[in-house]
CSV table of C-alpha atoms in Angstrom, one decimal:
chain,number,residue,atom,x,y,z
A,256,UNK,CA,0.0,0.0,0.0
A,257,UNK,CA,1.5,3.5,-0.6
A,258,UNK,CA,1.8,6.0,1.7
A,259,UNK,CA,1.9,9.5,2.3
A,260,UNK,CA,5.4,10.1,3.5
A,261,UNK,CA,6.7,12.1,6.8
A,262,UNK,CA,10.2,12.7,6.8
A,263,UNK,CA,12.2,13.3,10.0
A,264,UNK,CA,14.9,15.9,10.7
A,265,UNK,CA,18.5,14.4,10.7
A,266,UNK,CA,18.9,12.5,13.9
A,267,UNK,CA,15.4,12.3,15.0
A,268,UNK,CA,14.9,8.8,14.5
A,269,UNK,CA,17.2,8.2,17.3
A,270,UNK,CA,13.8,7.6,19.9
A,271,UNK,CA,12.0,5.7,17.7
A,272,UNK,CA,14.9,3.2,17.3
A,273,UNK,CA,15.3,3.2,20.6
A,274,UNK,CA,11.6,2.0,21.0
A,275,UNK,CA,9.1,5.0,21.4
A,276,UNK,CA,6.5,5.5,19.2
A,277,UNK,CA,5.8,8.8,19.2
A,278,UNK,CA,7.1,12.0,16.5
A,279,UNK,CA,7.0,15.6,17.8
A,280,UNK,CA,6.0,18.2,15.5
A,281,UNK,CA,9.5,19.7,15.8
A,282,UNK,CA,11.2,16.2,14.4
A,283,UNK,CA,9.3,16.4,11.2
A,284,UNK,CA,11.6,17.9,8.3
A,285,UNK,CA,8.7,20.3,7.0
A,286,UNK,CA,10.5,21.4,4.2
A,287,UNK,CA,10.5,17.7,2.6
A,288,UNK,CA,7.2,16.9,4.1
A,289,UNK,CA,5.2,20.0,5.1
A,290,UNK,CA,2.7,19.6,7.9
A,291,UNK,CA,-0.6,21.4,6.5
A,292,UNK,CA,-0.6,18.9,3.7
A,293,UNK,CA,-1.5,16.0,5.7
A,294,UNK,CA,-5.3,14.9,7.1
A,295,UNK,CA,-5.9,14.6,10.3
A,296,UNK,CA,-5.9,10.7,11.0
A,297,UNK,CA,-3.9,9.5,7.9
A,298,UNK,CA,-1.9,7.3,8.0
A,299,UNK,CA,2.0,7.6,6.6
A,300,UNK,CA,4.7,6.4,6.0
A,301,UNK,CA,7.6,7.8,8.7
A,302,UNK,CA,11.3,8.0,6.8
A,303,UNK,CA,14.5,8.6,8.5
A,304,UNK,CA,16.7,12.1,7.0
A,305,UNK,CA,18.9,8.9,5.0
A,306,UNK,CA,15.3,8.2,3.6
A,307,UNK,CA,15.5,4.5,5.5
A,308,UNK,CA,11.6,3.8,6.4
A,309,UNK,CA,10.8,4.0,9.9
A,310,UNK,CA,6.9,2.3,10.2
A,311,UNK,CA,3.7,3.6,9.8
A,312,UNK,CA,2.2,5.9,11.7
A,313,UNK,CA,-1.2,7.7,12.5
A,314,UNK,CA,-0.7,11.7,11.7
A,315,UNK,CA,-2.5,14.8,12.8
A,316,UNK,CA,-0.6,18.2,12.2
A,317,UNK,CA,-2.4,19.8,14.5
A,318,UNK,CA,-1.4,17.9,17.1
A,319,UNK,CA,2.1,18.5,19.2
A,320,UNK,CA,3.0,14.8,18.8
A,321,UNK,CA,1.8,14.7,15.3
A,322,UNK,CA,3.0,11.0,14.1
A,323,UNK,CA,2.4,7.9,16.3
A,324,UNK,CA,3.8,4.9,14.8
A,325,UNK,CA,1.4,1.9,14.3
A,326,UNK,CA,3.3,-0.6,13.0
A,327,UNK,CA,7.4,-1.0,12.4
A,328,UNK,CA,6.7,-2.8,8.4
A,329,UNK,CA,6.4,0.2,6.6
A,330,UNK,CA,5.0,-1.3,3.9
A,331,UNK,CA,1.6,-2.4,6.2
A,332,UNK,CA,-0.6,-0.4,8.6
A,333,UNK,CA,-3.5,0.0,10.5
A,334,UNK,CA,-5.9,-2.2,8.9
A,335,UNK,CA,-9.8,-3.4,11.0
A,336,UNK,CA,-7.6,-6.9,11.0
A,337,UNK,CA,-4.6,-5.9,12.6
A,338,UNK,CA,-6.9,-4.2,15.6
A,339,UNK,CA,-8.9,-7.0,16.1
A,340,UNK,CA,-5.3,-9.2,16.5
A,341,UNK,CA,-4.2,-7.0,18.7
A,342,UNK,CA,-7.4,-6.5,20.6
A,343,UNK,CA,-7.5,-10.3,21.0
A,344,UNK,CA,-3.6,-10.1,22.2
A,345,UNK,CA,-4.0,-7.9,24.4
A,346,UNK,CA,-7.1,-9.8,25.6
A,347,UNK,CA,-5.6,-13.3,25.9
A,348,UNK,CA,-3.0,-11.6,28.2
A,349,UNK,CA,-5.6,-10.3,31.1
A,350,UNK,CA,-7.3,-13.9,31.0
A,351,UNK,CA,-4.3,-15.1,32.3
A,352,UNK,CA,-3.9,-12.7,34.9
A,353,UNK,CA,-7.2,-12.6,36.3
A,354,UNK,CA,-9.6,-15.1,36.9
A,355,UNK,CA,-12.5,-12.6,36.4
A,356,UNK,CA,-13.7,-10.1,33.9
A,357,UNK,CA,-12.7,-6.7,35.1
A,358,UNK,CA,-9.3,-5.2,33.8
A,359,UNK,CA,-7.9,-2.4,31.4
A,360,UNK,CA,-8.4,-4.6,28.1
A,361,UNK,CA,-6.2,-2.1,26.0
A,362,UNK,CA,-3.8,0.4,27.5
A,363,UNK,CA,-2.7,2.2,24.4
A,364,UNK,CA,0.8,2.5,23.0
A,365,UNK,CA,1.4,-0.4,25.2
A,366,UNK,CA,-0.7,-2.8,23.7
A,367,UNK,CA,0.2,-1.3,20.3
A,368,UNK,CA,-3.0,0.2,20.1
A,369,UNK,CA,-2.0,4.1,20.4
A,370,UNK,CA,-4.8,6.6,21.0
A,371,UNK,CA,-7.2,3.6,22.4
A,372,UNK,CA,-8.1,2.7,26.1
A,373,UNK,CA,-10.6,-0.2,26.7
A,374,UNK,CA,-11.8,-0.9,30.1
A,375,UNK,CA,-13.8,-4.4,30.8
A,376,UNK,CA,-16.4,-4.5,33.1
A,377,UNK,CA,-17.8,-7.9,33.1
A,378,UNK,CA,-20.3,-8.2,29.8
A,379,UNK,CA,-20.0,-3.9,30.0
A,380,UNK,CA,-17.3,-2.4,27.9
A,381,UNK,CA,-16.0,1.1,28.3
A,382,UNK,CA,-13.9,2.3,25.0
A,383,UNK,CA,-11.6,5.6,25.2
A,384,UNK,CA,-10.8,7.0,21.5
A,385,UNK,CA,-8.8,9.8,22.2
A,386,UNK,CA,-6.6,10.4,18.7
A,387,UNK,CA,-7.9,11.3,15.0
A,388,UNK,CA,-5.5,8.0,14.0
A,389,UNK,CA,-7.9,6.0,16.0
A,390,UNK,CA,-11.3,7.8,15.7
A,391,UNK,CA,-11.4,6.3,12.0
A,392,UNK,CA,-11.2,3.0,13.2
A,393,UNK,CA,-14.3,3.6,15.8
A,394,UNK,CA,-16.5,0.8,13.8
A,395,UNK,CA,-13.5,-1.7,13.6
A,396,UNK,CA,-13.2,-1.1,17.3
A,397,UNK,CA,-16.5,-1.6,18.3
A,398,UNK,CA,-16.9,-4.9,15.8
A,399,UNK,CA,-13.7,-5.8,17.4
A,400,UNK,CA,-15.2,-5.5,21.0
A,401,UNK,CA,-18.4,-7.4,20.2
A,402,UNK,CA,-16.7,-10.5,18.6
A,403,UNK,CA,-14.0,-11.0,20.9
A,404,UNK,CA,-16.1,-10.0,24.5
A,405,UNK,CA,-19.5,-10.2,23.4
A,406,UNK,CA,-20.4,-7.5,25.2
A,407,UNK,CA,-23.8,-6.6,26.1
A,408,UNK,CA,-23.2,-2.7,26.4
A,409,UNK,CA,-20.3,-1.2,24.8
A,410,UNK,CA,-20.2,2.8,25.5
A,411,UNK,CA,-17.7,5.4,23.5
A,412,UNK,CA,-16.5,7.6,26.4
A,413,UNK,CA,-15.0,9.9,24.2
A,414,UNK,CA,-15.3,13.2,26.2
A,415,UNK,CA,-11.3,13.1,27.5
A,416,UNK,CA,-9.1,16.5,27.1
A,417,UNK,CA,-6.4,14.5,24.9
A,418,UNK,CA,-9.7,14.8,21.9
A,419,UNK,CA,-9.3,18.7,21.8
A,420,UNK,CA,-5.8,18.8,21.4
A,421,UNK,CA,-6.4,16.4,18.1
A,422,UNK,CA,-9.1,18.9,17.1
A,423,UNK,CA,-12.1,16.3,17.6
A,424,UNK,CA,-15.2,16.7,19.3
A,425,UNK,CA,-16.1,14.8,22.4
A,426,UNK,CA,-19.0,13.2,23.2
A,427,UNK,CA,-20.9,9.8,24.8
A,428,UNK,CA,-22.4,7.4,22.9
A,429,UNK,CA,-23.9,4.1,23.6
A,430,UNK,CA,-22.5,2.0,20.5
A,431,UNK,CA,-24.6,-1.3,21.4
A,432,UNK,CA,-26.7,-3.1,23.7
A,433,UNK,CA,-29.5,-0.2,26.1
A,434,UNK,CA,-28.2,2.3,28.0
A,435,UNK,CA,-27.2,2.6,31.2
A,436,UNK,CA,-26.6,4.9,34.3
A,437,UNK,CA,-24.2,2.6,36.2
A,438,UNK,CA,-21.8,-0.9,35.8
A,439,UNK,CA,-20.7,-3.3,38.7
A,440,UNK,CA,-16.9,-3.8,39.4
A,441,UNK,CA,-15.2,-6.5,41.0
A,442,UNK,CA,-12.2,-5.9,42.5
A,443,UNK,CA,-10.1,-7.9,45.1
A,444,UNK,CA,-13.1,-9.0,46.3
A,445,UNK,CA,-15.4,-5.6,46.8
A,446,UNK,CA,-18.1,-4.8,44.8
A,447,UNK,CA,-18.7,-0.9,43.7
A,448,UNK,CA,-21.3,0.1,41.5
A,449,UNK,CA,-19.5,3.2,39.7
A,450,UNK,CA,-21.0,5.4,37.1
A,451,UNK,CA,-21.2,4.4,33.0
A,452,UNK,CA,-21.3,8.3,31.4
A,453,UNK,CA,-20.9,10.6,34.2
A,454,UNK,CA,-18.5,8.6,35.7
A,455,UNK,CA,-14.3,10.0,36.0
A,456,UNK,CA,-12.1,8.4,32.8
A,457,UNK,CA,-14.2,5.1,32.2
A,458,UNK,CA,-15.7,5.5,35.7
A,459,UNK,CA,-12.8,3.1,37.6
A,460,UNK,CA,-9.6,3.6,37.9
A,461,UNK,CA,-8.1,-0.5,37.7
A,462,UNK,CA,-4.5,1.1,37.6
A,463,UNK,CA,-3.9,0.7,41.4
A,464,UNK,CA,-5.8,-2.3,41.6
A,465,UNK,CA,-2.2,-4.4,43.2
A,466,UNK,CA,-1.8,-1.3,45.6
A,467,UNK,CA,-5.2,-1.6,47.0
A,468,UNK,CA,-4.8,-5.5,47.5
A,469,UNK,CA,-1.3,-4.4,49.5
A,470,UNK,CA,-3.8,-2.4,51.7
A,471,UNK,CA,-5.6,-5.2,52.9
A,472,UNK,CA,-3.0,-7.0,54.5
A,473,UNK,CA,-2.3,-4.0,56.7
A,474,UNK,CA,-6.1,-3.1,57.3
A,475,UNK,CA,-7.7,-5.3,60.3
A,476,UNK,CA,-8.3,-3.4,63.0
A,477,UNK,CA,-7.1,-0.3,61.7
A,478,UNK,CA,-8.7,3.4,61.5
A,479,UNK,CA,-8.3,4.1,58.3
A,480,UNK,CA,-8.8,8.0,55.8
A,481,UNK,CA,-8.8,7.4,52.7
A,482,UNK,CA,-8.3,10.6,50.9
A,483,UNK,CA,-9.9,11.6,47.3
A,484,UNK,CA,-11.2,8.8,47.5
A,485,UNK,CA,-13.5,9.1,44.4
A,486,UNK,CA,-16.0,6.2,45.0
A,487,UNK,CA,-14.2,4.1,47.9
A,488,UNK,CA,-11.8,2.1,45.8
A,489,UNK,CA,-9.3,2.3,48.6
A,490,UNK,CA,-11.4,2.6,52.2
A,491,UNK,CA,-13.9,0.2,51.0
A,492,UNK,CA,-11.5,-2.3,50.0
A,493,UNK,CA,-9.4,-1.8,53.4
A,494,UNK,CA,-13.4,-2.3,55.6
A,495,UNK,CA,-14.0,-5.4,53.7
A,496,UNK,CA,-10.3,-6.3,54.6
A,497,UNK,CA,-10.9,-5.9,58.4
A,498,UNK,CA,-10.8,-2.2,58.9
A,499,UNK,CA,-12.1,-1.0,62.4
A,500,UNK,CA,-13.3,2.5,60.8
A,501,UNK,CA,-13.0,3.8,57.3
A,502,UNK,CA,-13.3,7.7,56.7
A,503,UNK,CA,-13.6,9.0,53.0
A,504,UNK,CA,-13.2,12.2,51.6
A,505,UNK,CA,-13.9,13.5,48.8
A,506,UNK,CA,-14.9,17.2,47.0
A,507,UNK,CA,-17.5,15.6,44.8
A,508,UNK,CA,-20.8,15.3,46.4
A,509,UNK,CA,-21.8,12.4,44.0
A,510,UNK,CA,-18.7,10.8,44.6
A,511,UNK,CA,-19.8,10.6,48.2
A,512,UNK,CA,-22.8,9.2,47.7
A,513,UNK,CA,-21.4,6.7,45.8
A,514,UNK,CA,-19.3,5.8,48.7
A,515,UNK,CA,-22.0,5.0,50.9
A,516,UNK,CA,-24.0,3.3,48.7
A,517,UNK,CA,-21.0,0.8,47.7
A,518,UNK,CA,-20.8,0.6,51.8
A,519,UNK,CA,-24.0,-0.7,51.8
A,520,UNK,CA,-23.7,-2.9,48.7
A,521,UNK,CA,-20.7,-4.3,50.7
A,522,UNK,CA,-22.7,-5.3,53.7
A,523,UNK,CA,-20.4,-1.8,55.3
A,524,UNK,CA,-21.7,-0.5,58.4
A,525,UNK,CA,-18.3,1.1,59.5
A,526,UNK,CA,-17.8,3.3,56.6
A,527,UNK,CA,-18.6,7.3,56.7
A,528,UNK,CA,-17.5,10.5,54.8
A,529,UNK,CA,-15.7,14.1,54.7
A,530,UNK,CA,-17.2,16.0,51.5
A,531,UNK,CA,-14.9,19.1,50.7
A,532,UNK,CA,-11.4,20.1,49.7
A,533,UNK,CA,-8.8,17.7,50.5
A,534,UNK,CA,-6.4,19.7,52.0
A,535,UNK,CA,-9.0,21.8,54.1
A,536,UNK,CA,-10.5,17.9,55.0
A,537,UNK,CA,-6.7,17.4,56.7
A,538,UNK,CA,-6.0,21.2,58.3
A,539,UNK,CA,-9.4,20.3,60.0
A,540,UNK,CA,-9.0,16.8,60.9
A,541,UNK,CA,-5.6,18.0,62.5
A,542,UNK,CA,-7.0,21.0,64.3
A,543,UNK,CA,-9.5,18.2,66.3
A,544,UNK,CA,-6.7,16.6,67.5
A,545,UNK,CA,-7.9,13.6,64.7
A,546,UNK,CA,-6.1,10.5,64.2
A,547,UNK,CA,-5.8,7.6,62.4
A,548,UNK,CA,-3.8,4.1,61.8
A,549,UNK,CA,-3.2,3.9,58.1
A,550,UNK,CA,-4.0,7.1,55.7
A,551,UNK,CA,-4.5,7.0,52.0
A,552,UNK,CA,-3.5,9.7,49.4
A,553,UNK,CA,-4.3,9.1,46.1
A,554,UNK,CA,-4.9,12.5,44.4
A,555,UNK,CA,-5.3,13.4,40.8
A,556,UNK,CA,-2.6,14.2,39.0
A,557,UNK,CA,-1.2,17.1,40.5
A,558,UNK,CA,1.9,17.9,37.5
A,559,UNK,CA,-0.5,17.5,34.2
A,560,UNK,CA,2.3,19.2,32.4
A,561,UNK,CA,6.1,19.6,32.5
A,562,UNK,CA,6.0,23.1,33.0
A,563,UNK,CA,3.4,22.7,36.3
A,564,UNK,CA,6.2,20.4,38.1
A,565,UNK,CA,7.7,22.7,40.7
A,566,UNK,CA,4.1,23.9,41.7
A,567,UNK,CA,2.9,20.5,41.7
A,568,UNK,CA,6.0,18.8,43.7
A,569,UNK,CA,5.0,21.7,46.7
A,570,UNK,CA,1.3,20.4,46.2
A,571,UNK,CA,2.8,16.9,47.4
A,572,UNK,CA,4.8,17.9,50.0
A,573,UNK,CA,1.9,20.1,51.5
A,574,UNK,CA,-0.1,16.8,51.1
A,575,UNK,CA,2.1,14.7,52.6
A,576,UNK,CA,3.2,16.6,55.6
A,577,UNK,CA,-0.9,17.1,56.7
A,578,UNK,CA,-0.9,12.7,56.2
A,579,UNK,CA,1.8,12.4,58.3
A,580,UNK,CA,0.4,14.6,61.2
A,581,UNK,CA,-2.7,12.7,61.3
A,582,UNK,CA,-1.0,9.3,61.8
A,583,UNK,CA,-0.8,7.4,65.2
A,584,UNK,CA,2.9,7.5,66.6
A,585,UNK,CA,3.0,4.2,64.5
A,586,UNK,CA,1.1,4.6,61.7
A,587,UNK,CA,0.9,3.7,57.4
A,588,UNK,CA,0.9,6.4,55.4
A,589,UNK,CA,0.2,4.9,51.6
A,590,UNK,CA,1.5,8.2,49.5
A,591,UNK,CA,0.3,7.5,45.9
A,592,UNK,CA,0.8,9.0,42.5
A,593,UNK,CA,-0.2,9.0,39.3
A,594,UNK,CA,1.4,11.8,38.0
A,595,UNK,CA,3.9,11.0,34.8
A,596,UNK,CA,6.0,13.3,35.4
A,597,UNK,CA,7.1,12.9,39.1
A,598,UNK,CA,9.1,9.6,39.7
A,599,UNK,CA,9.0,7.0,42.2
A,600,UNK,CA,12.7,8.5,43.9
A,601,UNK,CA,11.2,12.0,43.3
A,602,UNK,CA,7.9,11.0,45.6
A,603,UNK,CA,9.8,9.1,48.2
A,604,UNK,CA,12.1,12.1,48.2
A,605,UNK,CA,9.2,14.3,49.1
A,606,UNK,CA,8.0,11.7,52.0
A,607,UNK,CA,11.5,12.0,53.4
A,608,UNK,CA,11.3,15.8,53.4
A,609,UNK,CA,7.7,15.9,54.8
A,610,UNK,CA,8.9,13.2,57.4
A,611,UNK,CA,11.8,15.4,58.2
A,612,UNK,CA,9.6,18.9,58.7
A,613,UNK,CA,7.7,17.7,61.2
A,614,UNK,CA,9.9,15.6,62.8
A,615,UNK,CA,8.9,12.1,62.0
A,616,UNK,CA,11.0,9.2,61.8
A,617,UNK,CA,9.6,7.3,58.5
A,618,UNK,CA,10.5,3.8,57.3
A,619,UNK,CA,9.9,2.7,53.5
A,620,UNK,CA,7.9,-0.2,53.4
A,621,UNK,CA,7.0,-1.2,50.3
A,622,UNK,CA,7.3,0.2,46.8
A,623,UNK,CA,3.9,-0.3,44.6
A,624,UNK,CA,3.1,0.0,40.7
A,625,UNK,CA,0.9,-0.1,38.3
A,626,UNK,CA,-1.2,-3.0,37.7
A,627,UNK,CA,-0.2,-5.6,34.9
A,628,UNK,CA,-3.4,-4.8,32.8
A,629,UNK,CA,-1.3,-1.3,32.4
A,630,UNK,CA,1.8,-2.7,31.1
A,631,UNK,CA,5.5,-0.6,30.3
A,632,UNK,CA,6.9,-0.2,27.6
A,633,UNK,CA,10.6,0.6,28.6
A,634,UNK,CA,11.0,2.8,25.1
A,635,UNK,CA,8.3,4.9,26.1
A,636,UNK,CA,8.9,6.3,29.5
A,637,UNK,CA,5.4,8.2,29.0
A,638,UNK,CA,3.4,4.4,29.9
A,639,UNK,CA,5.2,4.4,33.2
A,640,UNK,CA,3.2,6.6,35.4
A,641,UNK,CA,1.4,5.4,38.3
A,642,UNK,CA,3.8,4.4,42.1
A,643,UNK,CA,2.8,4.4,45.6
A,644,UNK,CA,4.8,4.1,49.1
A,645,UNK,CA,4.1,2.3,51.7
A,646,UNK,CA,5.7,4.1,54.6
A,647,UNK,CA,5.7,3.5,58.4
A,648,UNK,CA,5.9,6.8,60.6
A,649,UNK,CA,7.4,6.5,63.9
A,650,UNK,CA,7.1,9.9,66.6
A,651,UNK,CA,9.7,10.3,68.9
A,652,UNK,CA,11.4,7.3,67.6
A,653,UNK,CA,14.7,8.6,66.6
């Protein structure tokens, strides 16, 4: 098949070799290959300066990563059968890590699959099309996602932020099977009922799905705040593991509903909620004199962008000093991130510092990541984002 060609500067190759998938608009050598020429969603063939074919990639020019490469033969591209292979690829790998339905089917670049996000829930599945590349193949998908799942609802949640920047509008739409307001999770043995297209991302977050199981072992018994807690994934797992008390807090008032309602659909009695501002939820808590066994920070990301990192890195020291303070003298704090652009040494560095500001003697417990169903792809640093710590704080210890 011929291709449209995109030609790189001299020396920009040197990522792609190296495994990424991804060209920037400044790599592309716009005087052989000018960007305006090319439709949003085509698909091209990417050549090095020395003309040597790179792959085939998806293109939008009015994106700032305007190539993302589909497929290294650059002779063959993104075709409805070469989804539905890697669909059912990517599918064969979460049956064998869990024994139910309810995973991240397809986690984008790392499933090959760049611009797409598929979360399972049981016979409900949640597709993410968040590139132009991608939003041409929305029928392929969706016959992909009834053949190999047989789904009985499949819903386009196509309403993410990444859709503007590749100039495409966002909506909702129900692609099969009736509508619906809500879908049933299953996770590590709690049940939450979570909303379908109101709902946060695909309405769960299965990315800290390991961390949460980590929890449970150090629940029973404990008093437990678990903070942005969104719908309970974290305190709800940690009651139904044994927890003596479980606070949630959260600034969405439908979030919190949706935590006692999953209390209840739990069999919960032991579970209530803060509704406001996280950090005024902690200067409060801490000016009663509150305090708890094991507390859970899980924000949003708080660095969305490179040039938001020094801002953000004071967010997470601010958040992590008012966890610590609210801990017993030997307490958990589970400090969690899913910020790309702050690493796992950069986070524990922050704990250290927050530990060492209010004069707490901390101890590294464990070291969490992303759940398999999110794989890495070690070219592509970008699909390595989400980290927590386990950490023990000691008072007057040391």
């Amino acid at each position: 098949m011929d291709f449209p060609v995109l030609y790189l500067r001299k020396g920009a190759e040197r990522r792609l070799r190296a495994g990424h998938l991804w060209v920037y608009s400044n790599e592309v050598d716009t005087q052989r290959s000018p960007l305006p020429g090319f439709e949003p969603g085509a698909q091209v063939q990417v050549r090095a300066s020395n003309d040597k074919p790179m792959g085939v990639a998806f293109v939008n020019p009015h994106a700032l990563i305007c190539g993302r490469l589909i497929s290294r033969d650059a002779d063959h591209g993104m075709t409805p059968k070469r989804l539905t292979d890697r669909m059912e690829a990517a599918l064969s790998l979460r049956e064998r890590l869990f024994d139910k339905p309810f995973y991240r089917w397809v986690f984008g670049d790392s499933d090959g699959l760049s611009g797409l996000v598929v979360d399972r829930f049981d016979d409900v599945v949640v597709v993410q099309i968040s590139t132009a590349g991608m939003e041409q193949m929305k029928d392929a998908i969706v016959r992909a996602v009834q053949r190999l799942a047989h789904a009985r609802i499949i819903v386009l949640k196509n309403d993410g932020k990444m859709r503007k920047v590749e100039g495409l509008d966002t909506y909702v739409e129900f692609a099969h099977g009736p509508e619906a307001d809500t879908v049933l999770v299953e996770e590590n043995g709690a049940r939450f009922e979570v909303p379908l297209a109101g709902g946060q991302k695909t309405g769960w977050f299965y990315d800290h799905r390991m961390n949460r199981q980590r929890l449970q072992a150090y629940a029973p018994g404990k008093k437990v705040l678990d903070v942005f807690s969104y719908v309970g994934g974290w305190g709800i797992q940690a009651a139904c593991a044994g927890a003596s008390q479980v606070t949630c807090v959260d600034a969405s008032s439908s979030a919190v509903d949706a935590v006692h309602h999953n209390a209840k659909l739990n069999g919960l009695e032991n579970v209530d909620t803060i509704e406001g501002d996280a950090f005024d939820a902690l200067k409060a808590l801490a000016d009663e004199k509150e305090k708890f066994d094991i507390v859970v920070l899980d924000p949003p990301a708080l660095i969305p962008r490179r040039r938001d990192q020094k801002a953000g890195e004071q967010a997470y020291a601010r958040l992590n000093q008012l966890g610590l303070r609210l801990l017993e003298r030997d307490g958990l704090l589970v400090s969690a991130s899913c910020s790309m652009h702050l690493s796992q040494e950069k986070l524990i560095d922050i704990i250290r510092g927050s530990g060492r500001k209010i004069d707490r003697f901390v101890q590294l417990l464990e070291q969490g990541h992303q759940a398999p169903d999110h794989p890495i792809v070690p070219g592509i640093p970008e699909t390595d984002y989400i980290k927590s710590c386990f950490v023990r704080s000691l008072t007057g210890f040391f």
